[in-house]
Coordinates of C-alpha atoms and ligand atoms in Angstrom, one line a residue:
M257 CA -17.3 -12.9 14.9
A258 CA -15.0 -13.9 17.8
E259 CA -12.2 -11.4 18.4
G260 CA -9.2 -12.1 16.1
A261 CA -10.9 -15.0 14.3
P262 CA -10.9 -15.0 10.5
A263 CA -14.1 -13.7 8.9
P264 CA -16.4 -16.5 7.6
G265 CA -15.4 -17.2 4.0
C266 CA -11.9 -15.7 4.4
R267 CA -9.5 -18.1 2.7
V268 CA -6.4 -16.5 4.2
D269 CA -5.8 -17.1 7.9
L270 CA -3.7 -14.2 9.5
T271 CA -4.6 -15.0 13.0
G272 CA -1.9 -14.0 15.4
Q273 CA -0.1 -11.8 12.8
V274 CA 0.5 -8.1 12.9
A275 CA 0.0 -6.1 9.7
L276 CA 1.2 -2.5 9.3
V277 CA -0.6 -0.6 6.6
T278 CA 0.3 2.9 5.5
G279 CA -2.3 5.2 4.1
A280 CA -5.0 3.3 6.0
S281 CA -7.3 6.3 6.4
R282 CA -9.0 6.2 3.0
G283 CA -9.5 4.4 -0.3
I284 CA -7.4 1.4 -1.1
G285 CA -5.4 1.4 2.2
R286 CA -8.6 1.5 4.3
A287 CA -10.0 -1.5 2.3
I288 CA -6.7 -3.4 2.8
A289 CA -6.7 -2.7 6.5
I290 CA -10.3 -3.9 6.9
R291 CA -9.6 -7.0 4.8
L292 CA -6.5 -8.0 6.7
A293 CA -8.2 -7.5 10.0
A294 CA -11.2 -9.6 8.8
C295 CA -8.7 -12.4 8.1
G296 CA -7.5 -12.2 11.7
A297 CA -4.5 -9.8 11.6
T298 CA -4.0 -7.1 14.2
V299 CA -3.7 -3.9 12.1
A300 CA -1.4 -1.0 12.8
G301 CA -2.8 1.8 10.5
I302 CA -0.7 4.8 9.5
A303 CA -1.9 8.2 8.1
R304 CA -0.7 11.8 8.6
T305 CA -3.3 12.4 11.4
L306 CA -5.0 10.2 13.9
P307 CA -8.5 11.6 13.4
A308 CA -8.4 10.6 9.7
L309 CA -7.8 7.0 10.8
E310 CA -10.7 6.8 13.2
G311 CA -13.2 5.6 10.6
T312 CA -11.0 2.7 9.6
L313 CA -10.2 1.7 13.2
Q314 CA -13.8 1.8 14.2
A315 CA -14.9 -0.3 11.2
I316 CA -12.4 -3.0 12.1
R317 CA -13.4 -2.9 15.8
D318 CA -17.1 -3.0 15.0
A319 CA -16.4 -6.2 13.0
G320 CA -14.7 -7.7 16.0
G321 CA -11.1 -7.1 14.8
T322 CA -8.1 -5.4 16.5
A323 CA -6.5 -2.2 15.2
E324 CA -4.4 0.7 16.5
G325 CA -3.5 3.9 14.7
W326 CA -0.3 6.0 14.4
A327 CA 0.2 9.4 12.9
A328 CA 3.2 9.7 10.6
N329 CA 4.4 11.4 7.4
V330 CA 5.8 8.4 5.5
A331 CA 8.4 10.8 3.8
N332 CA 9.9 11.8 7.2
P333 CA 12.6 9.4 8.4
A334 CA 12.3 10.4 12.1
D335 CA 8.5 9.9 11.9
V336 CA 8.8 6.5 10.3
Q337 CA 11.4 5.2 12.8
R338 CA 9.4 6.5 15.8
V339 CA 6.2 4.8 14.6
V340 CA 7.9 1.5 13.8
D341 CA 9.6 1.5 17.3
E342 CA 6.2 2.2 18.9
V343 CA 4.4 -0.5 16.9
E344 CA 7.2 -3.0 17.8
A345 CA 7.0 -2.0 21.5
K346 CA 3.2 -2.6 21.5
F347 CA 3.2 -5.8 19.4
P348 CA 6.1 -8.3 19.5
K349 CA 6.5 -8.6 15.7
I350 CA 5.4 -7.2 12.4
H351 CA 4.6 -9.9 9.9
V352 CA 3.0 -7.9 7.1
L353 CA 3.9 -4.5 5.7
V354 CA 1.8 -2.8 3.1
N355 CA 3.3 0.3 1.7
N356 CA 0.2 2.0 0.3
A357 CA 0.4 5.7 1.2
G358 CA 0.7 7.8 -1.9
L359 CA -0.3 11.0 -3.6
T360 CA -0.4 12.7 -7.0
R361 CA 0.7 16.3 -8.0
D362 CA -0.1 16.1 -11.7
G363 CA 1.2 18.5 -14.4
L364 CA 3.0 18.3 -17.7
M365 CA 6.7 17.7 -17.2
L366 CA 7.9 21.0 -18.9
R367 CA 5.9 23.0 -16.4
M368 CA 6.5 20.8 -13.3
E369 CA 7.8 22.6 -10.2
D370 CA 10.6 21.0 -8.2
A371 CA 8.2 20.9 -5.2
A372 CA 5.7 18.7 -7.0
W373 CA 8.5 16.4 -8.1
D374 CA 10.0 16.1 -4.6
E375 CA 6.7 15.7 -2.8
V376 CA 5.6 12.8 -4.9
I377 CA 9.0 11.0 -5.0
D378 CA 9.5 11.5 -1.3
T379 CA 6.0 10.2 -0.3
N380 CA 5.6 7.4 -2.8
L381 CA 9.1 6.1 -3.3
K382 CA 11.2 7.3 -0.3
G383 CA 8.3 6.4 2.1
T384 CA 8.3 2.9 0.7
F385 CA 12.0 2.6 1.3
L386 CA 11.9 4.1 4.8
F387 CA 9.1 1.7 6.0
S388 CA 10.7 -1.3 4.3
R389 CA 14.1 -0.6 5.9
A390 CA 12.6 -0.1 9.4
V391 CA 10.2 -3.0 9.3
G392 CA 12.5 -5.2 7.3
A393 CA 15.0 -5.2 10.2
I394 CA 12.2 -6.6 12.5
M395 CA 11.2 -9.2 9.9
M396 CA 14.8 -10.3 9.5
R397 CA 15.1 -10.9 13.2
G398 CA 11.8 -12.8 13.1
R399 CA 12.8 -14.8 10.0
Y400 CA 9.4 -14.1 8.4
G401 CA 7.8 -11.3 6.5
R402 CA 5.4 -10.3 3.7
I403 CA 6.0 -6.9 2.1
I404 CA 3.5 -5.7 -0.4
N405 CA 4.2 -2.4 -2.2
I406 CA 1.5 -0.5 -4.1
S407 CA 2.6 0.8 -7.4
S408 CA 0.4 1.8 -10.4
V409 CA -0.2 1.0 -14.0
S410 CA 1.3 4.5 -14.5
G411 CA 4.6 3.1 -13.3
L412 CA 4.3 0.4 -16.0
M413 CA 3.0 2.3 -18.9
G414 CA 3.6 6.0 -18.2
N415 CA 0.8 8.5 -18.2
P416 CA 0.9 12.1 -19.6
G417 CA 0.7 14.6 -16.8
Q418 CA 2.2 12.2 -14.3
A419 CA 6.0 12.2 -14.9
N420 CA 6.7 12.5 -11.1
Y421 CA 4.0 9.9 -10.2
S422 CA 5.0 7.4 -12.9
A423 CA 8.7 7.8 -11.9
S424 CA 7.9 7.1 -8.3
K425 CA 5.8 4.1 -9.1
A426 CA 8.3 2.6 -11.5
G427 CA 10.9 3.3 -8.8
V428 CA 8.8 1.2 -6.4
I429 CA 9.0 -1.7 -8.8
G430 CA 12.8 -1.6 -9.2
F431 CA 13.2 -1.2 -5.4
S432 CA 10.9 -4.1 -4.7
R433 CA 12.5 -6.5 -7.1
T434 CA 15.9 -5.7 -5.5
I435 CA 14.9 -6.1 -1.9
A436 CA 12.9 -9.3 -2.8
R437 CA 16.3 -10.8 -3.7
E438 CA 18.0 -9.3 -0.6
L439 CA 15.5 -10.6 1.8
A440 CA 14.4 -13.9 0.2
S441 CA 16.7 -16.2 2.2
R442 CA 15.1 -15.0 5.5
N443 CA 11.6 -16.1 4.4
I444 CA 10.6 -12.5 3.6
T445 CA 8.7 -12.1 0.3
V446 CA 8.3 -8.7 -1.5
N447 CA 5.7 -8.2 -4.2
V448 CA 4.2 -5.3 -6.0
V449 CA 0.5 -4.7 -6.7
A450 CA -0.1 -2.3 -9.6
P451 CA -3.7 -1.0 -9.6
G452 CA -5.4 0.4 -12.6
F453 CA -8.1 3.0 -12.2
I454 CA -9.7 2.5 -8.8
T455 CA -12.6 4.6 -7.5
T456 CA -11.2 6.6 -4.5
D457 CA -10.6 10.2 -3.4
M458 CA -7.5 10.2 -5.6
T459 CA -9.5 9.6 -8.8
D460 CA -12.7 11.3 -7.7
V461 CA -11.2 14.7 -8.6
L462 CA -11.1 13.7 -12.3
P463 CA -13.9 15.0 -14.6
D464 CA -16.7 12.5 -15.4
K465 CA -15.7 12.7 -19.1
I466 CA -12.2 11.3 -18.2
K467 CA -13.7 8.6 -16.1
A468 CA -16.0 7.5 -19.0
E469 CA -13.0 7.5 -21.3
V470 CA -10.9 5.4 -18.9
K471 CA -13.8 3.0 -18.6
E472 CA -13.9 2.6 -22.4
R473 CA -10.2 1.6 -22.3
V474 CA -10.7 -1.1 -19.6
P475 CA -11.4 -4.5 -21.1
V476 CA -13.7 -5.5 -18.3
R477 CA -15.7 -2.3 -18.8
R478 CA -15.8 -1.1 -15.2
L479 CA -13.6 1.0 -12.9
G480 CA -12.0 -0.9 -10.0
A481 CA -13.0 -0.8 -6.4
P482 CA -10.6 -0.7 -3.4
E483 CA -11.7 -4.2 -2.5
D484 CA -10.4 -5.5 -5.8
I485 CA -6.9 -4.5 -4.6
A486 CA -7.4 -5.6 -1.0
D487 CA -8.3 -9.2 -2.1
L488 CA -4.9 -9.7 -3.8
V489 CA -2.9 -7.9 -1.0
C490 CA -4.6 -10.3 1.4
Y491 CA -3.6 -13.3 -0.6
L492 CA 0.0 -12.1 -0.9
S493 CA 0.1 -11.5 2.9
G494 CA -0.8 -15.0 3.7
P495 CA 1.3 -18.1 4.3
G496 CA 0.0 -19.6 1.0
A497 CA 2.0 -17.1 -1.0
S498 CA 5.4 -18.1 0.3
Y499 CA 6.7 -19.0 -3.2
I500 CA 5.8 -15.7 -4.8
T501 CA 8.3 -13.0 -4.5
G502 CA 9.7 -10.1 -6.7
Q503 CA 6.5 -10.1 -8.7
V504 CA 4.5 -7.2 -10.1
I505 CA 0.8 -8.0 -10.5
A506 CA -1.5 -5.6 -12.2
V507 CA -5.1 -5.4 -10.9
D508 CA -6.5 -3.2 -13.7
G509 CA -9.4 -5.0 -15.5
G510 CA -7.0 -5.9 -18.3
M511 CA -5.7 -2.4 -19.1
T512 CA -2.1 -3.6 -19.4
A513 CA -3.0 -7.0 -20.9
Ligands
NAP612 P1 -6.3 8.2 -1.5 O1 -7.7 7.8 -1.4 O2 -5.9 9.6 -1.9 O3 -5.6 7.8 -0.1 C1 -4.2 8.1 0.1 C2 -3.8 7.6 1.5 O4 -2.4 7.8 1.6 C3 -4.5 8.2 2.6 O5 -4.7 7.3 3.6 C4 -3.5 9.3 3.0 O6 -3.7 9.6 4.4 C5 -2.2 8.6 2.8 N1 -1.1 9.5 2.7 C6 -0.8 10.3 1.6 N2 0.4 11.0 1.9 C7 0.8 10.5 3.1 C8 2.0 10.8 3.8 N3 2.9 11.7 3.4 N4 2.2 10.1 5.0 C9 1.2 9.2 5.4 N5 0.1 8.9 4.7 C10 -0.1 9.6 3.6 O7 -5.5 7.3 -2.5 P2 -5.8 5.8 -3.0 O8 -6.5 5.9 -4.4 O9 -6.5 5.0 -2.0 O10 -4.3 5.3 -3.3 C11 -3.7 4.4 -2.5 C12 -2.4 3.9 -3.2 O11 -2.8 3.3 -4.4 C13 -1.5 5.1 -3.6 O12 -0.1 4.6 -3.4 C14 -1.8 5.3 -5.0 O13 -0.7 5.9 -5.7 C15 -2.1 3.9 -5.5 N6 -2.9 3.8 -6.7 C16 -4.2 4.3 -6.7 C17 -4.9 4.2 -7.9 C18 -6.3 4.7 -8.0 O14 -6.8 4.6 -9.1 N7 -6.9 5.2 -7.0 C19 -4.3 3.6 -9.0 C20 -3.0 3.2 -9.0 C21 -2.3 3.2 -7.8 P3 -4.0 11.0 5.0 O15 -4.3 12.0 3.9 O16 -5.2 10.8 5.9 O17 -2.8 11.4 5.8

């Protein structure tokens, strides 16, 4: 594949675009970064450490794509501004922002420690706000942008043991619908992808019994793969999705149907 050229069969042409993806080291974020690069985007990948990003960056480069990594804690305002400034200095514009970084600290609400609440809200919700604010300013100047925020079916339905996580992911939805209205006149769309149960490190820790029970509850009778999410994110990142904004799209095998 020629450098920067869309992969054969890729229906979304992101040639010449820069995509910033948070949580690009593993799981869903890694699949999104690889997919956007395969469609021609230059990828700026974010995770807490650079070594964690190496695998993703190498996979993109091995396929002929372009990618750079930056270390940042998405919950830290100074980190976020520094990284966005550095990405902007390196590449002239940022066209696509995918707020994917997230974590869980599960436990029943009555026993939940303040720290578990704060860490999840700060990473999943505040991190999405911090990157959207910093990158949104660049997109406003460029009169173009695609922001895709990763929520969860837990933010739509609730899930026992995930009061902090569900609140953060429901918050991402309200936040996204609001900024979609604020940014629409500048040709910036904002959409939410709400995954169901996707096989990654985050869900690997669950006992097999729980995984089997979840599978029973999924109408398509399989757990999701990171690529199931990456496909939709890629479409929403492209020029063809210019009339879709403020939407929440579940990719969950029918769990919330
Ligand atoms: P994962 O495999 O655990 O990966 C999480 C990613 O987020 C890693 O790249 C991690 O990077 C990064 N990250 C976590 N905290 C960070 C922080 N403070 N600053 C910067 N990066 C941070 O999780 P996943 O399953 O791919 O989930 C990705 C997103 O999808 C999350 O928002 C998650 O809530 C959402 N989601 C997942 C599922 C599912 O079933 N897997 C379902 C619904 C929604 P490092 O650890 O390398 O720093």
